[in-house]
Amino acid sequence: MTNYGTNIDAKWQKKWEETGIYKFDENNPGKNLYVLEMFSYPSASKLHAGHWFNYGPVDTWARFKRMNGYNVFQPMGFDAFGLPAENFAIKTGIHPKDSTEKNIESMEKQLRAMGAMFNWENEIITCNPDYYKWTQWVFLQLYKKGLAYRKNAPVNWCPSCNTVLANEQVLDGCCERCSSEVIKKDLTQWFLKITDYADELLEKLDELDWPEQTKAMQKHWIGRSTGTDAIFKVVDSDLEFEVFTTRVDTLFGVTYAVLAPENPLVDKLTTDEYKSQVEEYKNQAKKQSEIERQSITREKTGVFTGSYAINPINGRKVPIWVGDYVLSTYGTGAVMAVPAHDERDFAFATKYNLPIERVIEGGELPFTEYGKMVNSGEFNGLEGEEARKAVTKKLESMKLGSEKVNYRLRDWLVSRQRYWGAPIPIIHCEKCGTVPVPEKDLPVELPYDVEFTPDGKSPLSKSPEFVNTTCPVCGAPAKREADTLDTFVCSSWYFLRYPDNNNSEKAFDTDKINRMLPVDKYVGGPEHACMHLLYARFITKALRDMGYINFGEPFTSLTHQGLILGPDGLKMSKSKGNTISPDDYISEFGADVFRMYLMFGFDYTEGGAWSDEGIKSMGRFIDRVDRIINSCVEELNKDTNDKTSIDAAEKELNYVRHNSIKSILEDAEKMQFNTCIARLMEFTNALSKYLNEENKNTSILKESIVDFVKLLAPFAPHFAEEQWEIIGMPYSVFNEKFPVFNPKALIKEEIEIAIQINGKIKSRIEIPTNLTEKEIKNAALEDFHIQELLKDKTIIKIIVIKGRLVNIVAK
Ligand code: ANZ
Ligand code: ZN
């Protein structure tokens, strides 16, 4: 059996540790390269195959870059606050701090056993006061800049998690964590003003080397749309309301207007005659979720208010309705309805018998495309953008409208009514109002002894020692904010802390961070597209505008690894019993086999189903490499021959060797690990074949093995380090430069040979010089001319005289 296993892993991990080989020092030679993997949540279920698929291959990439001259910084840490630990505590009574610390300890052990080049000296743990002190500091800077504010608003409430959620944490109307249906609650909460950065967040996406799909998701989430706000005055009243429309070219076709049920104007507009109907409708609407209300298939409903509005463009009187397909949270919470050219309005008008009037030329109604304006007075004949501009200009001249840009993006709600998070550093004083905690008093420490059974109230509010304090401004008794920060706030800036994680004076040193960031390569799951990845961009931009850093994008290049599924092809989950726990495999095969299998068995960005057969065959490959290298060593030590010539066999070996170098250089750069390993396998075959040659060129053999081990090193770091030692090279292979290829070796030379049948020359062909005897025979038999001549004959034997001729004896 093999020599490779966890004993070899341990041996080299110890040596790497002792020699501090991966310690990052800015002054090391090479360009700094910040390689970052999304840090993990310290869960009790430990490291799973998915973590490995994120961290293992990326470490291979980082090692590959290191060997190509980069000075790599690859930190690791833990996103340690959050609900799972708290829910676990509620179930078991084990305090979140204790369970989190225990989980971190065991996960760290597992991560170390992976043998990645993590810069552990830069580790951060977000639930430690020396980290969250600075999370609170970031919050205070945002507050000072007016980017953190408190307001009462209808917010998303998860009844099972017992806390509010950000919009980004609501997926199809359900909690992103627990899938319970989210309800609306009116609460006073803290928000971060991400909307101030909507334009930049959108525009700068173009410059990022990120997956297109992720950029598209952010773009959609930001949802910028350009249109027009038009003012509709209410007939016989001083009231007026604005509507937001992206199709102001259809303004002449408005036959009614609709307000969202929550629009405060509804009560003022509704005439006595319609009061009870409208009231009833409003109550019903409250029970519907926003998702339901937006559903295309759901029947559109509404009620008339009894009031009328005036179309600003033609003075026409149109009825005002209330309808729940209009959302209070978008645009102005009111729309102008054009049933001839909008599907929803068409359905609504048909149902309630409201007029439908065409104002755009084109197909059957509802006709929703752009086209020439008709029945639109002076604007007839205008089309599309031009039409939109002309009508908007006219409204502007009458002071009844203007161009308007709207966003789907909403400010980020960061208050959480939970215990296990960073306390919001704010004090409420009856006299002075909302007072930020002075920076010198940070951190506001999270107390240990707190009753955290969830009942919808913030657990910290039940701790008098925590809540009761004095106002930093007037000294009067005051109360601390009892909500904690969304854990996404902790992770929105962690990449800024890593390089300067021990700084006790500041969150980070500006100069140092400006030298080290942005992160050159960020790798993690795609599920964070509209949460972490958006928040991190926002916080980076905000800190830039405050002068703390000089760059606006945190992650220059982003890759999402694929998902490793269970052997049954389904998503791994404990309940399905299809999870793959790395530990057993690693103790059986060693960390490198596990890592190599992940890289060879799957396309990195696609992932796929786990296979036990696959990892076993990777184990056999490593065994084979082990045997081949060992026999090479024997061969080299023998040193009996003094062959220095380069014949066909050497040329063939050289070809494979240089071709492997070239392909691996190209493919590893692109994280196409599977093809890299396929090249290593080819190289192994070529070495094995060459070892069968009777007369070997030992210096070529030696060069080839040296190159082979270097090529293998990023993919199987412990194993390669061991082989490097076995072939007598000085520690460490990771201080070596990656091999470069010789383009000349990739040109296969050709020679002309003659083909005879029964001793008479019948044809001539060009063949590469490095063909084997069998390949030469095949080449001869494939010759068209020869095939014709042999049609009715039987071949008795074929004689090959290498480099000269093939003689086919046939009857
Ligand atoms: C009149 C009109 C005519 C419209 C037409 C469309 C087609 P986006 O692209 O998402 O910005 N709208 C505006 N505010 C709304 C709200 N609060 N709730 C529901 N719908 C609302 O969509 C803008 C369009 O969505 C607006 O343009 C408005 O309908 C509707 F032939 O105005 B339009
Ligand atoms: Zn929930």
PDB file of N, CA and C in Angstrom, residues 15 132 139-141 179 250 264 283 334 345 417 438 555 598 678 683 747:
ATOM      1  N   LYS A  15       6.239  20.950   9.840  1.00  0.00           N
ATOM      2  CA  LYS A  15       7.416  21.614   9.276  1.00  0.00           C
ATOM      3  C   LYS A  15       7.064  23.017   8.755  1.00  0.00           C
ATOM      4  N   TYR A 132     -15.650  43.077  17.328  1.00  0.00           N
ATOM      5  CA  TYR A 132     -16.930  43.794  17.189  1.00  0.00           C
ATOM      6  C   TYR A 132     -16.861  45.223  17.717  1.00  0.00           C
ATOM      7  N   PHE A 139     -20.285  51.291  12.469  1.00  0.00           N
ATOM      8  CA  PHE A 139     -21.660  51.776  12.582  1.00  0.00           C
ATOM      9  C   PHE A 139     -21.678  53.260  12.982  1.00  0.00           C
ATOM     10  N   LEU A 140     -20.823  53.619  13.940  1.00  0.00           N
ATOM     11  CA  LEU A 140     -20.804  55.010  14.403  1.00  0.00           C
ATOM     12  C   LEU A 140     -20.333  55.972  13.313  1.00  0.00           C
ATOM     13  N   GLN A 141     -19.386  55.532  12.486  1.00  0.00           N
ATOM     14  CA  GLN A 141     -18.945  56.396  11.389  1.00  0.00           C
ATOM     15  C   GLN A 141     -20.099  56.631  10.419  1.00  0.00           C
ATOM     16  N   SER A 179     -37.460  29.691   6.288  1.00  0.00           N
ATOM     17  CA  SER A 179     -38.552  29.504   5.320  1.00  0.00           C
ATOM     18  C   SER A 179     -39.954  29.786   5.867  1.00  0.00           C
ATOM     19  N   THR A 250     -47.832  57.147 -22.957  1.00  0.00           N
ATOM     20  CA  THR A 250     -49.219  56.657 -23.001  1.00  0.00           C
ATOM     21  C   THR A 250     -50.156  57.557 -22.195  1.00  0.00           C
ATOM     22  N   PRO A 264     -51.564  57.300   2.332  1.00  0.00           N
ATOM     23  CA  PRO A 264     -52.299  58.107   3.315  1.00  0.00           C
ATOM     24  C   PRO A 264     -53.383  58.991   2.682  1.00  0.00           C
ATOM     25  N   ASN A 283     -58.560  46.733   4.919  1.00  0.00           N
ATOM     26  CA  ASN A 283     -58.312  45.686   5.912  1.00  0.00           C
ATOM     27  C   ASN A 283     -57.923  44.365   5.270  1.00  0.00           C
ATOM     28  N   ALA A 334     -48.720  55.333  -6.172  1.00  0.00           N
ATOM     29  CA  ALA A 334     -49.899  55.671  -6.981  1.00  0.00           C
ATOM     30  C   ALA A 334     -49.534  55.475  -8.448  1.00  0.00           C
ATOM     31  N   ASP A 345     -53.524  46.803 -16.021  1.00  0.00           N
ATOM     32  CA  ASP A 345     -54.588  47.800 -16.136  1.00  0.00           C
ATOM     33  C   ASP A 345     -55.710  47.277 -17.036  1.00  0.00           C
ATOM     34  N   GLN A 417     -33.770  41.703  16.817  1.00  0.00           N
ATOM     35  CA  GLN A 417     -34.260  41.538  18.193  1.00  0.00           C
ATOM     36  C   GLN A 417     -33.727  40.225  18.758  1.00  0.00           C
ATOM     37  N   PRO A 438     -19.696  57.214  22.878  1.00  0.00           N
ATOM     38  CA  PRO A 438     -18.401  57.794  22.495  1.00  0.00           C
ATOM     39  C   PRO A 438     -17.421  56.689  22.108  1.00  0.00           C
ATOM     40  N   PHE A 555     -13.756  43.692  -3.973  1.00  0.00           N
ATOM     41  CA  PHE A 555     -13.354  42.415  -4.583  1.00  0.00           C
ATOM     42  C   PHE A 555     -13.212  42.560  -6.094  1.00  0.00           C
ATOM     43  N   LEU A 598     -11.688  16.296  -5.317  1.00  0.00           N
ATOM     44  CA  LEU A 598     -12.621  17.411  -5.510  1.00  0.00           C
ATOM     45  C   LEU A 598     -12.268  18.213  -6.766  1.00  0.00           C
ATOM     46  N   ALA A 678      -5.678  16.076 -15.272  1.00  0.00           N
ATOM     47  CA  ALA A 678      -5.602  15.166 -16.424  1.00  0.00           C
ATOM     48  C   ALA A 678      -4.200  15.252 -17.059  1.00  0.00           C
ATOM     49  N   PHE A 683       1.345  13.003 -17.846  1.00  0.00           N
ATOM     50  CA  PHE A 683       2.771  13.122 -17.546  1.00  0.00           C
ATOM     51  C   PHE A 683       3.245  11.862 -16.797  1.00  0.00           C
ATOM     52  N   ILE A 747       7.118  21.328 -30.589  1.00  0.00           N
ATOM     53  CA  ILE A 747       7.045  21.069 -32.024  1.00  0.00           C
ATOM     54  C   ILE A 747       7.483  19.642 -32.248  1.00  0.00           C
TER      55      ILE A 747
END
